[in-house]
């Protein structure tokens, strides 16, 4: 019994999707409606491109997480829809993608 449980646990850990896969899915579900490929269909200058993030003071994971959590202007707050962990993952994902020019 324990041998089967150990094998199943190892398989789950070995074949678990990478962390970015969850972040990608979160972004696609919650963010891509307005921010396709890091753009912004609502407000042109408020993109998730690195230059715009820098100009608007969102250069850290914490700063990005704060706007995801609390929203601002046309941006909805997600504190009631996402966990703190999901918000942190999304913020890291946005910063990583911006640093890669959304490729």
PDB file of C-alpha atoms in Angstrom:
ATOM      1  CA  UNK A   1       0.000   0.000   0.000  1.00  0.00           C
ATOM      2  CA  UNK A   2       2.731   2.432   0.977  1.00  0.00           C
ATOM      3  CA  UNK A   3       4.732   1.491  -2.097  1.00  0.00           C
ATOM      4  CA  UNK A   4       1.798   2.406  -4.379  1.00  0.00           C
ATOM      5  CA  UNK A   5       1.269   5.681  -2.524  1.00  0.00           C
ATOM      6  CA  UNK A   6       4.969   6.522  -2.875  1.00  0.00           C
ATOM      7  CA  UNK A   7       4.898   5.783  -6.604  1.00  0.00           C
ATOM      8  CA  UNK A   8       1.799   7.942  -7.119  1.00  0.00           C
ATOM      9  CA  UNK A   9       3.293  10.791  -5.095  1.00  0.00           C
ATOM     10  CA  UNK A  10       6.550  10.663  -7.063  1.00  0.00           C
ATOM     11  CA  UNK A  11       4.644  10.661 -10.354  1.00  0.00           C
ATOM     12  CA  UNK A  12       2.583  13.678  -9.308  1.00  0.00           C
ATOM     13  CA  UNK A  13       5.665  15.616  -8.257  1.00  0.00           C
ATOM     14  CA  UNK A  14       7.659  14.590 -11.314  1.00  0.00           C
ATOM     15  CA  UNK A  15       4.926  15.311 -13.843  1.00  0.00           C
ATOM     16  CA  UNK A  16       3.413  18.392 -12.185  1.00  0.00           C
ATOM     17  CA  UNK A  17       3.125  21.332 -14.589  1.00  0.00           C
ATOM     18  CA  UNK A  18       5.726  24.065 -14.171  1.00  0.00           C
ATOM     19  CA  UNK A  19       4.699  27.111 -12.080  1.00  0.00           C
ATOM     20  CA  UNK A  20       4.577  29.323 -15.177  1.00  0.00           C
ATOM     21  CA  UNK A  21       1.855  27.137 -16.667  1.00  0.00           C
ATOM     22  CA  UNK A  22      -0.509  28.089 -13.868  1.00  0.00           C
ATOM     23  CA  UNK A  23       0.459  31.754 -14.198  1.00  0.00           C
ATOM     24  CA  UNK A  24      -0.104  31.629 -17.942  1.00  0.00           C
ATOM     25  CA  UNK A  25      -3.558  30.172 -17.429  1.00  0.00           C
ATOM     26  CA  UNK A  26      -4.362  32.765 -14.749  1.00  0.00           C
ATOM     27  CA  UNK A  27      -3.237  35.566 -17.048  1.00  0.00           C
ATOM     28  CA  UNK A  28      -5.191  34.211 -19.998  1.00  0.00           C
ATOM     29  CA  UNK A  29      -8.353  33.849 -17.939  1.00  0.00           C
ATOM     30  CA  UNK A  30      -8.257  37.062 -15.895  1.00  0.00           C
ATOM     31  CA  UNK A  31      -6.068  39.522 -17.802  1.00  0.00           C
ATOM     32  CA  UNK A  32      -5.785  38.817 -21.508  1.00  0.00           C
ATOM     33  CA  UNK A  33      -9.229  40.238 -22.262  1.00  0.00           C
ATOM     34  CA  UNK A  34      -7.696  43.697 -21.851  1.00  0.00           C
ATOM     35  CA  UNK A  35      -3.964  42.938 -21.920  1.00  0.00           C
ATOM     36  CA  UNK A  36      -3.418  40.714 -24.961  1.00  0.00           C
ATOM     37  CA  UNK A  37       0.344  40.224 -25.439  1.00  0.00           C
ATOM     38  CA  UNK A  38       1.005  42.862 -22.774  1.00  0.00           C
ATOM     39  CA  UNK A  39      -1.002  45.541 -24.557  1.00  0.00           C
ATOM     40  CA  UNK A  40      -4.094  47.339 -23.322  1.00  0.00           C
ATOM     41  CA  UNK A  41      -7.273  47.570 -25.370  1.00  0.00           C
ATOM     42  CA  UNK A  42      -8.878  50.057 -22.939  1.00  0.00           C
ATOM     43  CA  UNK A  43      -6.083  52.612 -22.374  1.00  0.00           C
ATOM     44  CA  UNK A  44      -3.276  52.609 -24.903  1.00  0.00           C
ATOM     45  CA  UNK A  45      -0.565  54.032 -22.593  1.00  0.00           C
ATOM     46  CA  UNK A  46      -1.307  51.652 -19.716  1.00  0.00           C
ATOM     47  CA  UNK A  47       0.216  48.539 -21.221  1.00  0.00           C
ATOM     48  CA  UNK A  48       2.215  45.840 -19.518  1.00  0.00           C
ATOM     49  CA  UNK A  49       5.249  46.516 -21.705  1.00  0.00           C
ATOM     50  CA  UNK A  50       8.440  47.221 -19.751  1.00  0.00           C
ATOM     51  CA  UNK A  51       8.675  50.862 -20.851  1.00  0.00           C
ATOM     52  CA  UNK A  52       5.094  51.589 -19.739  1.00  0.00           C
ATOM     53  CA  UNK A  53       5.565  49.732 -16.452  1.00  0.00           C
ATOM     54  CA  UNK A  54       8.671  51.818 -15.757  1.00  0.00           C
ATOM     55  CA  UNK A  55       6.946  55.088 -16.702  1.00  0.00           C
ATOM     56  CA  UNK A  56       3.994  54.294 -14.446  1.00  0.00           C
ATOM     57  CA  UNK A  57       6.068  53.136 -11.456  1.00  0.00           C
ATOM     58  CA  UNK A  58       5.360  49.407 -11.653  1.00  0.00           C
ATOM     59  CA  UNK A  59       8.881  48.020 -11.692  1.00  0.00           C
ATOM     60  CA  UNK A  60       8.608  45.461  -8.884  1.00  0.00           C
ATOM     61  CA  UNK A  61       6.512  42.390  -8.216  1.00  0.00           C
ATOM     62  CA  UNK A  62       5.045  44.139  -5.151  1.00  0.00           C
ATOM     63  CA  UNK A  63       3.989  47.197  -7.152  1.00  0.00           C
ATOM     64  CA  UNK A  64       2.342  45.039  -9.809  1.00  0.00           C
ATOM     65  CA  UNK A  65       0.713  42.839  -7.151  1.00  0.00           C
ATOM     66  CA  UNK A  66      -0.695  45.967  -5.499  1.00  0.00           C
ATOM     67  CA  UNK A  67      -2.482  47.102  -8.644  1.00  0.00           C
ATOM     68  CA  UNK A  68      -3.755  43.569  -9.312  1.00  0.00           C
ATOM     69  CA  UNK A  69      -5.053  43.433  -5.739  1.00  0.00           C
ATOM     70  CA  UNK A  70      -6.610  46.890  -5.480  1.00  0.00           C
ATOM     71  CA  UNK A  71      -7.137  47.966  -9.086  1.00  0.00           C
ATOM     72  CA  UNK A  72      -6.848  51.543 -10.292  1.00  0.00           C
ATOM     73  CA  UNK A  73      -8.954  53.608 -12.663  1.00  0.00           C
ATOM     74  CA  UNK A  74     -10.430  51.254 -15.273  1.00  0.00           C
ATOM     75  CA  UNK A  75      -8.453  48.322 -13.837  1.00  0.00           C
ATOM     76  CA  UNK A  76     -10.642  46.149 -11.617  1.00  0.00           C
ATOM     77  CA  UNK A  77      -9.464  44.916  -8.221  1.00  0.00           C
ATOM     78  CA  UNK A  78      -8.875  41.181  -8.016  1.00  0.00           C
ATOM     79  CA  UNK A  79      -8.515  40.765  -4.237  1.00  0.00           C
ATOM     80  CA  UNK A  80     -11.931  39.106  -4.051  1.00  0.00           C
ATOM     81  CA  UNK A  81     -11.310  36.798  -7.035  1.00  0.00           C
ATOM     82  CA  UNK A  82      -7.709  35.647  -6.602  1.00  0.00           C
ATOM     83  CA  UNK A  83      -5.669  34.381  -3.674  1.00  0.00           C
ATOM     84  CA  UNK A  84      -2.587  36.256  -2.495  1.00  0.00           C
ATOM     85  CA  UNK A  85      -0.472  33.494  -3.978  1.00  0.00           C
ATOM     86  CA  UNK A  86      -2.187  33.773  -7.362  1.00  0.00           C
ATOM     87  CA  UNK A  87      -1.745  37.546  -7.315  1.00  0.00           C
ATOM     88  CA  UNK A  88       1.962  37.192  -6.540  1.00  0.00           C
ATOM     89  CA  UNK A  89       2.333  34.591  -9.316  1.00  0.00           C
ATOM     90  CA  UNK A  90       0.554  36.873 -11.792  1.00  0.00           C
ATOM     91  CA  UNK A  91       2.694  39.848 -10.791  1.00  0.00           C
ATOM     92  CA  UNK A  92       5.872  37.817 -11.262  1.00  0.00           C
ATOM     93  CA  UNK A  93       4.561  36.532 -14.602  1.00  0.00           C
ATOM     94  CA  UNK A  94       3.814  40.071 -15.831  1.00  0.00           C
ATOM     95  CA  UNK A  95       7.257  41.325 -14.815  1.00  0.00           C
ATOM     96  CA  UNK A  96       9.005  38.314 -16.371  1.00  0.00           C
ATOM     97  CA  UNK A  97       7.083  38.658 -19.632  1.00  0.00           C
ATOM     98  CA  UNK A  98       7.695  42.428 -19.751  1.00  0.00           C
ATOM     99  CA  UNK A  99      11.426  41.791 -19.353  1.00  0.00           C
ATOM    100  CA  UNK A 100      11.180  39.363 -22.298  1.00  0.00           C
ATOM    101  CA  UNK A 101       9.227  41.912 -24.369  1.00  0.00           C
ATOM    102  CA  UNK A 102       6.157  39.645 -24.171  1.00  0.00           C
ATOM    103  CA  UNK A 103       7.668  36.929 -26.404  1.00  0.00           C
TER     104      UNK A 103
END
